[in-house]
PDB file of C-alpha atoms in Angstrom:
ATOM      1  CA  UNK A  27       0.000   0.000   0.000  1.00  0.00           C
ATOM      2  CA  UNK A  28       1.400   3.350  -1.005  1.00  0.00           C
ATOM      3  CA  UNK A  29       1.714   6.373   1.231  1.00  0.00           C
ATOM      4  CA  UNK A  30      -1.016   8.217  -0.663  1.00  0.00           C
ATOM      5  CA  UNK A  31      -3.431   5.366  -0.099  1.00  0.00           C
ATOM      6  CA  UNK A  32      -2.612   5.345   3.612  1.00  0.00           C
ATOM      7  CA  UNK A  33      -3.198   9.070   3.877  1.00  0.00           C
ATOM      8  CA  UNK A  34      -6.558   8.733   2.130  1.00  0.00           C
ATOM      9  CA  UNK A  35      -7.668   6.239   4.759  1.00  0.00           C
ATOM     10  CA  UNK A  36      -6.463   8.436   7.655  1.00  0.00           C
ATOM     11  CA  UNK A  37      -8.973  10.981   9.056  1.00  0.00           C
ATOM     12  CA  UNK A  38      -6.819  14.107   9.157  1.00  0.00           C
ATOM     13  CA  UNK A  39      -8.134  17.692   8.906  1.00  0.00           C
ATOM     14  CA  UNK A  40      -5.634  19.204   6.549  1.00  0.00           C
ATOM     15  CA  UNK A  41      -7.625  22.441   6.132  1.00  0.00           C
ATOM     16  CA  UNK A  42      -7.789  23.302   9.871  1.00  0.00           C
ATOM     17  CA  UNK A  43      -5.431  26.359   9.644  1.00  0.00           C
ATOM     18  CA  UNK A  44      -7.585  27.824   6.905  1.00  0.00           C
ATOM     19  CA  UNK A  45     -10.756  27.325   8.922  1.00  0.00           C
ATOM     20  CA  UNK A  46      -9.070  28.835  12.022  1.00  0.00           C
ATOM     21  CA  UNK A  47      -8.120  31.933  10.046  1.00  0.00           C
ATOM     22  CA  UNK A  48     -11.670  32.243   8.731  1.00  0.00           C
ATOM     23  CA  UNK A  49     -13.060  31.911  12.290  1.00  0.00           C
ATOM     24  CA  UNK A  50     -10.660  34.609  13.575  1.00  0.00           C
ATOM     25  CA  UNK A  51     -11.709  37.006  10.810  1.00  0.00           C
ATOM     26  CA  UNK A  52     -15.377  36.306  11.567  1.00  0.00           C
ATOM     27  CA  UNK A  53     -15.019  37.135  15.279  1.00  0.00           C
ATOM     28  CA  UNK A  54     -13.016  40.245  14.455  1.00  0.00           C
ATOM     29  CA  UNK A  55     -15.845  41.463  12.237  1.00  0.00           C
ATOM     30  CA  UNK A  56     -18.339  40.605  14.978  1.00  0.00           C
ATOM     31  CA  UNK A  57     -16.408  42.407  17.751  1.00  0.00           C
ATOM     32  CA  UNK A  58     -15.412  45.402  15.640  1.00  0.00           C
ATOM     33  CA  UNK A  59     -18.672  47.460  15.959  1.00  0.00           C
ATOM     34  CA  UNK A  60     -18.829  46.974  19.788  1.00  0.00           C
ATOM     35  CA  UNK A  61     -15.977  49.510  20.423  1.00  0.00           C
ATOM     36  CA  UNK A  62     -18.190  52.564  19.800  1.00  0.00           C
ATOM     37  CA  UNK A  63     -20.728  51.147  22.260  1.00  0.00           C
ATOM     38  CA  UNK A  64     -18.063  51.083  24.974  1.00  0.00           C
ATOM     39  CA  UNK A  65     -17.225  54.696  24.186  1.00  0.00           C
ATOM     40  CA  UNK A  66     -20.875  55.690  24.465  1.00  0.00           C
ATOM     41  CA  UNK A  67     -21.109  53.930  27.857  1.00  0.00           C
ATOM     42  CA  UNK A  68     -18.085  55.851  29.148  1.00  0.00           C
ATOM     43  CA  UNK A  69     -19.553  59.073  27.821  1.00  0.00           C
ATOM     44  CA  UNK A  70     -22.842  58.395  29.604  1.00  0.00           C
ATOM     45  CA  UNK A  71     -20.972  57.837  32.904  1.00  0.00           C
ATOM     46  CA  UNK A  72     -19.066  61.109  32.438  1.00  0.00           C
ATOM     47  CA  UNK A  73     -22.317  62.904  31.706  1.00  0.00           C
ATOM     48  CA  UNK A  74     -23.884  61.516  34.902  1.00  0.00           C
ATOM     49  CA  UNK A  75     -20.857  62.669  36.931  1.00  0.00           C
ATOM     50  CA  UNK A  76     -21.098  66.131  35.396  1.00  0.00           C
ATOM     51  CA  UNK A  77     -24.816  66.347  36.214  1.00  0.00           C
ATOM     52  CA  UNK A  78     -24.150  65.253  39.812  1.00  0.00           C
ATOM     53  CA  UNK A  79     -21.460  67.931  40.197  1.00  0.00           C
ATOM     54  CA  UNK A  80     -23.819  70.546  38.831  1.00  0.00           C
ATOM     55  CA  UNK A  81     -26.552  69.526  41.294  1.00  0.00           C
ATOM     56  CA  UNK A  82     -24.079  69.699  44.197  1.00  0.00           C
ATOM     57  CA  UNK A  83     -22.911  73.167  43.155  1.00  0.00           C
ATOM     58  CA  UNK A  84     -26.535  74.359  42.909  1.00  0.00           C
ATOM     59  CA  UNK A  85     -27.341  73.008  46.385  1.00  0.00           C
ATOM     60  CA  UNK A  86     -24.243  74.703  47.873  1.00  0.00           C
ATOM     61  CA  UNK A  87     -25.189  77.961  46.202  1.00  0.00           C
ATOM     62  CA  UNK A  88     -28.706  77.739  47.681  1.00  0.00           C
ATOM     63  CA  UNK A  89     -27.253  77.051  51.138  1.00  0.00           C
ATOM     64  CA  UNK A  90     -25.025  80.135  50.902  1.00  0.00           C
ATOM     65  CA  UNK A  91     -28.025  82.292  50.029  1.00  0.00           C
ATOM     66  CA  UNK A  92     -29.958  80.984  53.048  1.00  0.00           C
ATOM     67  CA  UNK A  93     -27.007  81.661  55.411  1.00  0.00           C
ATOM     68  CA  UNK A  94     -26.576  85.286  54.248  1.00  0.00           C
ATOM     69  CA  UNK A  95     -29.245  86.852  56.631  1.00  0.00           C
ATOM     70  CA  UNK A  96     -28.154  88.365  59.967  1.00  0.00           C
ATOM     71  CA  UNK A  97     -27.333  86.339  63.096  1.00  0.00           C
ATOM     72  CA  UNK A  98     -30.478  87.206  64.987  1.00  0.00           C
ATOM     73  CA  UNK A  99     -32.824  86.087  62.230  1.00  0.00           C
ATOM     74  CA  UNK A 100     -33.134  82.332  61.854  1.00  0.00           C
ATOM     75  CA  UNK A 101     -32.689  80.903  58.346  1.00  0.00           C
ATOM     76  CA  UNK A 102     -35.920  80.638  56.392  1.00  0.00           C
ATOM     77  CA  UNK A 103     -36.610  77.002  55.806  1.00  0.00           C
ATOM     78  CA  UNK A 104     -39.629  77.540  53.588  1.00  0.00           C
ATOM     79  CA  UNK A 105     -38.077  78.667  50.284  1.00  0.00           C
ATOM     80  CA  UNK A 106     -40.476  78.447  47.354  1.00  0.00           C
ATOM     81  CA  UNK A 107     -37.655  77.983  44.871  1.00  0.00           C
ATOM     82  CA  UNK A 108     -36.486  74.900  46.748  1.00  0.00           C
ATOM     83  CA  UNK A 109     -40.017  73.591  47.105  1.00  0.00           C
ATOM     84  CA  UNK A 110     -40.619  73.896  43.449  1.00  0.00           C
ATOM     85  CA  UNK A 111     -37.313  72.218  42.523  1.00  0.00           C
ATOM     86  CA  UNK A 112     -37.382  68.431  41.933  1.00  0.00           C
ATOM     87  CA  UNK A 113     -36.100  66.005  44.562  1.00  0.00           C
ATOM     88  CA  UNK A 114     -32.405  65.435  43.983  1.00  0.00           C
ATOM     89  CA  UNK A 115     -29.196  64.615  45.829  1.00  0.00           C
ATOM     90  CA  UNK A 116     -28.617  68.309  46.586  1.00  0.00           C
ATOM     91  CA  UNK A 117     -32.103  68.687  48.162  1.00  0.00           C
ATOM     92  CA  UNK A 118     -31.485  65.672  50.415  1.00  0.00           C
ATOM     93  CA  UNK A 119     -28.152  67.155  51.554  1.00  0.00           C
ATOM     94  CA  UNK A 120     -29.831  70.503  52.210  1.00  0.00           C
ATOM     95  CA  UNK A 121     -32.510  68.827  54.343  1.00  0.00           C
ATOM     96  CA  UNK A 122     -29.828  67.057  56.409  1.00  0.00           C
ATOM     97  CA  UNK A 123     -27.936  70.320  56.896  1.00  0.00           C
ATOM     98  CA  UNK A 124     -31.065  72.177  58.023  1.00  0.00           C
ATOM     99  CA  UNK A 125     -31.829  69.432  60.558  1.00  0.00           C
ATOM    100  CA  UNK A 126     -28.291  69.666  61.930  1.00  0.00           C
ATOM    101  CA  UNK A 127     -28.570  73.442  62.113  1.00  0.00           C
ATOM    102  CA  UNK A 128     -31.813  73.131  64.093  1.00  0.00           C
ATOM    103  CA  UNK A 129     -30.149  70.765  66.559  1.00  0.00           C
ATOM    104  CA  UNK A 130     -27.180  73.114  66.936  1.00  0.00           C
ATOM    105  CA  UNK A 131     -29.490  76.063  67.580  1.00  0.00           C
ATOM    106  CA  UNK A 132     -31.353  74.132  70.280  1.00  0.00           C
ATOM    107  CA  UNK A 133     -28.106  73.076  71.961  1.00  0.00           C
ATOM    108  CA  UNK A 134     -26.802  76.653  71.779  1.00  0.00           C
ATOM    109  CA  UNK A 135     -29.988  77.982  73.376  1.00  0.00           C
ATOM    110  CA  UNK A 136     -29.794  75.428  76.211  1.00  0.00           C
ATOM    111  CA  UNK A 137     -26.144  76.335  76.812  1.00  0.00           C
ATOM    112  CA  UNK A 138     -27.064  80.007  76.947  1.00  0.00           C
ATOM    113  CA  UNK A 139     -29.726  79.240  79.554  1.00  0.00           C
ATOM    114  CA  UNK A 140     -27.263  77.277  81.679  1.00  0.00           C
ATOM    115  CA  UNK A 141     -24.691  80.070  81.469  1.00  0.00           C
ATOM    116  CA  UNK A 142     -27.279  82.649  82.516  1.00  0.00           C
ATOM    117  CA  UNK A 143     -28.292  80.530  85.503  1.00  0.00           C
ATOM    118  CA  UNK A 144     -24.665  80.144  86.550  1.00  0.00           C
ATOM    119  CA  UNK A 145     -24.093  83.858  86.211  1.00  0.00           C
ATOM    120  CA  UNK A 146     -27.115  84.655  88.380  1.00  0.00           C
ATOM    121  CA  UNK A 147     -26.007  82.133  91.024  1.00  0.00           C
ATOM    122  CA  UNK A 148     -22.477  83.568  90.983  1.00  0.00           C
ATOM    123  CA  UNK A 149     -23.771  87.122  91.368  1.00  0.00           C
ATOM    124  CA  UNK A 150     -25.895  86.040  94.341  1.00  0.00           C
ATOM    125  CA  UNK A 151     -22.898  84.348  95.955  1.00  0.00           C
ATOM    126  CA  UNK A 152     -20.744  87.439  95.404  1.00  0.00           C
ATOM    127  CA  UNK A 153     -23.372  89.667  96.978  1.00  0.00           C
ATOM    128  CA  UNK A 154     -23.673  87.371 100.006  1.00  0.00           C
ATOM    129  CA  UNK A 155     -19.885  87.215 100.431  1.00  0.00           C
ATOM    130  CA  UNK A 156     -19.600  90.998 100.206  1.00  0.00           C
ATOM    131  CA  UNK A 157     -22.318  91.387 102.850  1.00  0.00           C
ATOM    132  CA  UNK A 158     -20.563  88.947 105.168  1.00  0.00           C
ATOM    133  CA  UNK A 159     -17.227  90.694 104.667  1.00  0.00           C
ATOM    134  CA  UNK A 160     -18.811  94.046 105.476  1.00  0.00           C
ATOM    135  CA  UNK A 161     -20.322  92.602 108.651  1.00  0.00           C
ATOM    136  CA  UNK A 162     -17.034  91.058 109.793  1.00  0.00           C
ATOM    137  CA  UNK A 163     -14.926  94.167 109.030  1.00  0.00           C
ATOM    138  CA  UNK A 164     -17.425  96.852 110.147  1.00  0.00           C
ATOM    139  CA  UNK A 165     -15.946  98.998 113.032  1.00  0.00           C
ATOM    140  CA  UNK A 166     -17.797  99.070 116.358  1.00  0.00           C
ATOM    141  CA  UNK A 167     -17.781 101.955 118.795  1.00  0.00           C
ATOM    142  CA  UNK A 168     -18.808 101.142 122.389  1.00  0.00           C
ATOM    143  CA  UNK A 169     -20.285  97.862 121.185  1.00  0.00           C
ATOM    144  CA  UNK A 170     -22.583  99.447 118.592  1.00  0.00           C
ATOM    145  CA  UNK A 171     -22.534  98.028 115.074  1.00  0.00           C
ATOM    146  CA  UNK A 172     -23.520  99.638 111.754  1.00  0.00           C
ATOM    147  CA  UNK A 173     -26.984 101.084 111.485  1.00  0.00           C
ATOM    148  CA  UNK A 174     -29.608  98.584 110.385  1.00  0.00           C
ATOM    149  CA  UNK A 175     -32.306  99.612 107.916  1.00  0.00           C
ATOM    150  CA  UNK A 176     -34.883  97.739 109.962  1.00  0.00           C
ATOM    151  CA  UNK A 177     -36.764  99.146 112.905  1.00  0.00           C
ATOM    152  CA  UNK A 178     -34.722  99.278 116.109  1.00  0.00           C
ATOM    153  CA  UNK A 179     -35.653  96.486 118.557  1.00  0.00           C
ATOM    154  CA  UNK A 180     -36.239  97.134 122.272  1.00  0.00           C
ATOM    155  CA  UNK A 181     -33.318  98.032 124.524  1.00  0.00           C
ATOM    156  CA  UNK A 182     -32.749  94.579 126.180  1.00  0.00           C
ATOM    157  CA  UNK A 183     -32.664  92.772 122.855  1.00  0.00           C
ATOM    158  CA  UNK A 184     -30.282  95.386 121.517  1.00  0.00           C
ATOM    159  CA  UNK A 185     -27.981  94.883 124.505  1.00  0.00           C
ATOM    160  CA  UNK A 186     -27.936  91.097 123.921  1.00  0.00           C
ATOM    161  CA  UNK A 187     -27.027  91.608 120.272  1.00  0.00           C
ATOM    162  CA  UNK A 188     -24.210  93.950 121.284  1.00  0.00           C
ATOM    163  CA  UNK A 189     -22.841  91.319 123.673  1.00  0.00           C
ATOM    164  CA  UNK A 190     -22.980  88.688 120.936  1.00  0.00           C
ATOM    165  CA  UNK A 191     -21.176  91.037 118.520  1.00  0.00           C
ATOM    166  CA  UNK A 192     -18.439  91.634 121.071  1.00  0.00           C
ATOM    167  CA  UNK A 193     -17.974  87.915 121.608  1.00  0.00           C
ATOM    168  CA  UNK A 194     -17.892  87.365 117.842  1.00  0.00           C
ATOM    169  CA  UNK A 195     -15.221  90.014 117.316  1.00  0.00           C
ATOM    170  CA  UNK A 196     -13.106  88.624 120.150  1.00  0.00           C
ATOM    171  CA  UNK A 197     -13.013  85.291 118.384  1.00  0.00           C
ATOM    172  CA  UNK A 198     -11.246  86.917 115.426  1.00  0.00           C
ATOM    173  CA  UNK A 199      -8.782  88.783 117.597  1.00  0.00           C
ATOM    174  CA  UNK A 200      -5.358  87.601 118.748  1.00  0.00           C
ATOM    175  CA  UNK A 201      -4.928  83.801 118.865  1.00  0.00           C
ATOM    176  CA  UNK A 202      -1.990  83.752 121.303  1.00  0.00           C
ATOM    177  CA  UNK A 203      -4.132  82.983 124.354  1.00  0.00           C
ATOM    178  CA  UNK A 204      -6.069  80.283 122.480  1.00  0.00           C
ATOM    179  CA  UNK A 205      -2.834  78.684 121.224  1.00  0.00           C
ATOM    180  CA  UNK A 206      -1.328  78.652 124.719  1.00  0.00           C
ATOM    181  CA  UNK A 207      -4.462  77.017 126.129  1.00  0.00           C
ATOM    182  CA  UNK A 208      -4.455  74.373 123.376  1.00  0.00           C
ATOM    183  CA  UNK A 209      -0.767  73.582 123.962  1.00  0.00           C
ATOM    184  CA  UNK A 210      -1.343  73.260 127.712  1.00  0.00           C
ATOM    185  CA  UNK A 211      -4.280  70.867 127.193  1.00  0.00           C
ATOM    186  CA  UNK A 212      -2.250  68.861 124.695  1.00  0.00           C
ATOM    187  CA  UNK A 213       0.686  68.450 127.090  1.00  0.00           C
ATOM    188  CA  UNK A 214      -1.637  67.506 129.933  1.00  0.00           C
ATOM    189  CA  UNK A 215      -3.339  64.784 127.851  1.00  0.00           C
ATOM    190  CA  UNK A 216       0.026  63.432 126.721  1.00  0.00           C
ATOM    191  CA  UNK A 217       1.203  63.181 130.315  1.00  0.00           C
ATOM    192  CA  UNK A 218      -1.993  61.392 131.355  1.00  0.00           C
ATOM    193  CA  UNK A 219      -1.635  58.949 128.472  1.00  0.00           C
ATOM    194  CA  UNK A 220       2.013  58.214 129.351  1.00  0.00           C
ATOM    195  CA  UNK A 221       1.135  57.618 133.003  1.00  0.00           C
ATOM    196  CA  UNK A 222      -1.732  55.306 132.059  1.00  0.00           C
ATOM    197  CA  UNK A 223       0.497  53.365 129.681  1.00  0.00           C
ATOM    198  CA  UNK A 224       3.208  53.019 132.332  1.00  0.00           C
ATOM    199  CA  UNK A 225       0.723  51.524 134.804  1.00  0.00           C
ATOM    200  CA  UNK A 226      -0.485  48.948 132.269  1.00  0.00           C
ATOM    201  CA  UNK A 227       1.560  45.731 132.490  1.00  0.00           C
ATOM    202  CA  UNK A 228       3.575  44.947 129.383  1.00  0.00           C
ATOM    203  CA  UNK A 229       2.604  41.843 127.419  1.00  0.00           C
ATOM    204  CA  UNK A 230       5.330  39.179 127.624  1.00  0.00           C
ATOM    205  CA  UNK A 231       5.707  36.951 124.571  1.00  0.00           C
ATOM    206  CA  UNK A 232       6.124  33.283 125.545  1.00  0.00           C
ATOM    207  CA  UNK A 233       6.584  30.034 123.625  1.00  0.00           C
ATOM    208  CA  UNK A 234       6.102  26.353 124.388  1.00  0.00           C
ATOM    209  CA  UNK A 235       8.987  24.131 123.189  1.00  0.00           C
ATOM    210  CA  UNK A 236       9.066  20.318 123.053  1.00  0.00           C
ATOM    211  CA  UNK A 237      12.626  18.895 122.998  1.00  0.00           C
ATOM    212  CA  UNK A 238      13.808  15.431 121.929  1.00  0.00           C
ATOM    213  CA  UNK A 239      17.047  14.500 123.757  1.00  0.00           C
ATOM    214  CA  UNK A 240      18.730  11.290 122.548  1.00  0.00           C
ATOM    215  CA  UNK A 241      21.288   9.321 124.619  1.00  0.00           C
ATOM    216  CA  UNK A 242      24.385   7.505 123.326  1.00  0.00           C
ATOM    217  CA  UNK A 243      23.115   3.950 123.811  1.00  0.00           C
ATOM    218  CA  UNK A 244      20.698   1.784 125.814  1.00  0.00           C
ATOM    219  CA  UNK A 245      23.009   1.733 128.848  1.00  0.00           C
ATOM    220  CA  UNK A 246      22.758   5.509 129.458  1.00  0.00           C
ATOM    221  CA  UNK A 247      21.125   6.434 132.764  1.00  0.00           C
ATOM    222  CA  UNK A 248      18.003   8.315 131.600  1.00  0.00           C
ATOM    223  CA  UNK A 249      17.142   9.522 135.111  1.00  0.00           C
ATOM    224  CA  UNK A 250      20.569  11.120 135.405  1.00  0.00           C
ATOM    225  CA  UNK A 251      20.152  12.586 131.923  1.00  0.00           C
ATOM    226  CA  UNK A 252      16.818  14.193 132.889  1.00  0.00           C
ATOM    227  CA  UNK A 253      18.359  15.522 136.081  1.00  0.00           C
ATOM    228  CA  UNK A 254      21.151  17.155 134.087  1.00  0.00           C
ATOM    229  CA  UNK A 255      18.656  18.713 131.670  1.00  0.00           C
ATOM    230  CA  UNK A 256      16.530  20.152 134.467  1.00  0.00           C
ATOM    231  CA  UNK A 257      19.642  21.572 136.091  1.00  0.00           C
ATOM    232  CA  UNK A 258      19.698  24.237 133.379  1.00  0.00           C
ATOM    233  CA  UNK A 259      17.999  27.125 135.155  1.00  0.00           C
ATOM    234  CA  UNK A 260      17.842  30.714 133.817  1.00  0.00           C
ATOM    235  CA  UNK A 261      15.437  33.603 134.072  1.00  0.00           C
ATOM    236  CA  UNK A 262      12.512  33.099 131.685  1.00  0.00           C
ATOM    237  CA  UNK A 263      12.796  29.267 131.548  1.00  0.00           C
ATOM    238  CA  UNK A 264      10.287  26.878 133.129  1.00  0.00           C
ATOM    239  CA  UNK A 265      10.587  23.081 132.695  1.00  0.00           C
ATOM    240  CA  UNK A 266       7.427  21.033 132.320  1.00  0.00           C
ATOM    241  CA  UNK A 267       6.417  17.384 131.958  1.00  0.00           C
ATOM    242  CA  UNK A 268       8.704  14.750 130.460  1.00  0.00           C
ATOM    243  CA  UNK A 269       8.519  11.154 129.257  1.00  0.00           C
ATOM    244  CA  UNK A 270      10.654   8.409 127.723  1.00  0.00           C
ATOM    245  CA  UNK A 271       9.854   7.495 124.128  1.00  0.00           C
ATOM    246  CA  UNK A 272      11.221   4.228 122.617  1.00  0.00           C
ATOM    247  CA  UNK A 273      13.450   4.744 119.576  1.00  0.00           C
ATOM    248  CA  UNK A 274      14.620   1.210 118.745  1.00  0.00           C
ATOM    249  CA  UNK A 275      17.009  -1.558 119.847  1.00  0.00           C
ATOM    250  CA  UNK A 276      16.176  -0.839 123.482  1.00  0.00           C
ATOM    251  CA  UNK A 277      17.167   2.805 123.226  1.00  0.00           C
ATOM    252  CA  UNK A 278      14.783   5.439 124.576  1.00  0.00           C
ATOM    253  CA  UNK A 279      14.864   9.223 124.112  1.00  0.00           C
ATOM    254  CA  UNK A 280      13.835  11.888 126.636  1.00  0.00           C
ATOM    255  CA  UNK A 281      10.973  14.081 125.483  1.00  0.00           C
ATOM    256  CA  UNK A 282      10.588  17.119 127.736  1.00  0.00           C
ATOM    257  CA  UNK A 283       8.456  20.236 127.530  1.00  0.00           C
ATOM    258  CA  UNK A 284       9.416  23.756 128.620  1.00  0.00           C
ATOM    259  CA  UNK A 285       7.991  27.292 128.500  1.00  0.00           C
ATOM    260  CA  UNK A 286      10.348  30.174 127.670  1.00  0.00           C
ATOM    261  CA  UNK A 287      10.124  33.941 127.366  1.00  0.00           C
ATOM    262  CA  UNK A 288      11.055  34.885 123.788  1.00  0.00           C
ATOM    263  CA  UNK A 289      13.091  37.921 124.822  1.00  0.00           C
ATOM    264  CA  UNK A 290      15.215  35.983 127.321  1.00  0.00           C
ATOM    265  CA  UNK A 291      15.604  32.357 126.193  1.00  0.00           C
ATOM    266  CA  UNK A 292      15.932  30.842 122.724  1.00  0.00           C
ATOM    267  CA  UNK A 293      16.263  27.363 121.222  1.00  0.00           C
ATOM    268  CA  UNK A 294      19.944  27.870 120.406  1.00  0.00           C
ATOM    269  CA  UNK A 295      20.699  28.624 124.039  1.00  0.00           C
ATOM    270  CA  UNK A 296      18.890  25.462 125.211  1.00  0.00           C
ATOM    271  CA  UNK A 297      20.703  23.246 122.698  1.00  0.00           C
ATOM    272  CA  UNK A 298      24.105  24.641 123.699  1.00  0.00           C
ATOM    273  CA  UNK A 299      23.453  24.210 127.431  1.00  0.00           C
ATOM    274  CA  UNK A 300      22.054  20.673 127.151  1.00  0.00           C
ATOM    275  CA  UNK A 301      24.770  19.383 124.787  1.00  0.00           C
ATOM    276  CA  UNK A 302      27.366  20.364 127.386  1.00  0.00           C
ATOM    277  CA  UNK A 303      26.504  17.096 129.178  1.00  0.00           C
ATOM    278  CA  UNK A 304      28.490  15.057 126.660  1.00  0.00           C
ATOM    279  CA  UNK A 305      28.544  11.878 128.829  1.00  0.00           C
ATOM    280  CA  UNK A 306      24.752  11.499 128.551  1.00  0.00           C
ATOM    281  CA  UNK A 307      23.494  13.585 125.604  1.00  0.00           C
ATOM    282  CA  UNK A 308      24.120  12.639 121.988  1.00  0.00           C
ATOM    283  CA  UNK A 309      21.844  15.219 120.269  1.00  0.00           C
ATOM    284  CA  UNK A 310      19.048  17.688 120.977  1.00  0.00           C
ATOM    285  CA  UNK A 311      16.199  18.324 118.501  1.00  0.00           C
ATOM    286  CA  UNK A 312      13.188  20.678 118.624  1.00  0.00           C
ATOM    287  CA  UNK A 313      10.117  18.486 118.144  1.00  0.00           C
ATOM    288  CA  UNK A 314       7.522  21.271 118.451  1.00  0.00           C
ATOM    289  CA  UNK A 315       7.525  25.054 118.852  1.00  0.00           C
ATOM    290  CA  UNK A 316       4.282  26.937 119.614  1.00  0.00           C
ATOM    291  CA  UNK A 317       3.575  30.547 120.553  1.00  0.00           C
ATOM    292  CA  UNK A 318       1.513  31.089 123.684  1.00  0.00           C
TER     293      UNK A 318
END
């Protein structure tokens, strides 16, 4: 079989490049007219942006015209030109701004009211302070104070008021006598407190100590060992009960209790004194230590 016969039996698309070129040209012709449409879409977007900018500028211009009146006169919210204009983005912004302006005006008015109240209260306080200062600094001659606009009371009541005024003025006079009296009372109370504290017995801190005293072996005389331990006598030391406690292999240890004053006797002192009996004592341990 020749090569040509074999190729005739094979299913090969020899014209595929030509068909691909024709398909590419077809799609190019199809997509060619769409470019102007894209340009028109971009132009429409630009036109919308321009219209929005124009609306914003118009709304800002209207706001400036409404804000031009004097401070005392509130801005007129009912503008026929704005009512007749169609609803747009600028009108919505203007409505929001007017609402905010109303809120600011209300807050400003409330703040003005609060400031006026504070000013009135401050003026009242200043007047009261000035009156009190005048009363305290007014000169008195023979116990008579400044003339009162009210009707003069009877003579006895007037005399009582004069006495009270004299006492009041004396309080603001020289403080040397008052200071000396206060110092004397202070020293007297300190002396009384010191005397009372000296009479009160001082609290003595004590502790209860349980000692374990071990002998050398089972042949150590435990009675002699206890006698040696109790022979340690110092101020602030009181020996208590004792007993023999088995340790092992026939050896027993001496367990003895004592009460000591913390300021006078310590555990180190007891261990040193007891271990001096080297013939009987092997070691001394503190089994328990409790504050009383």
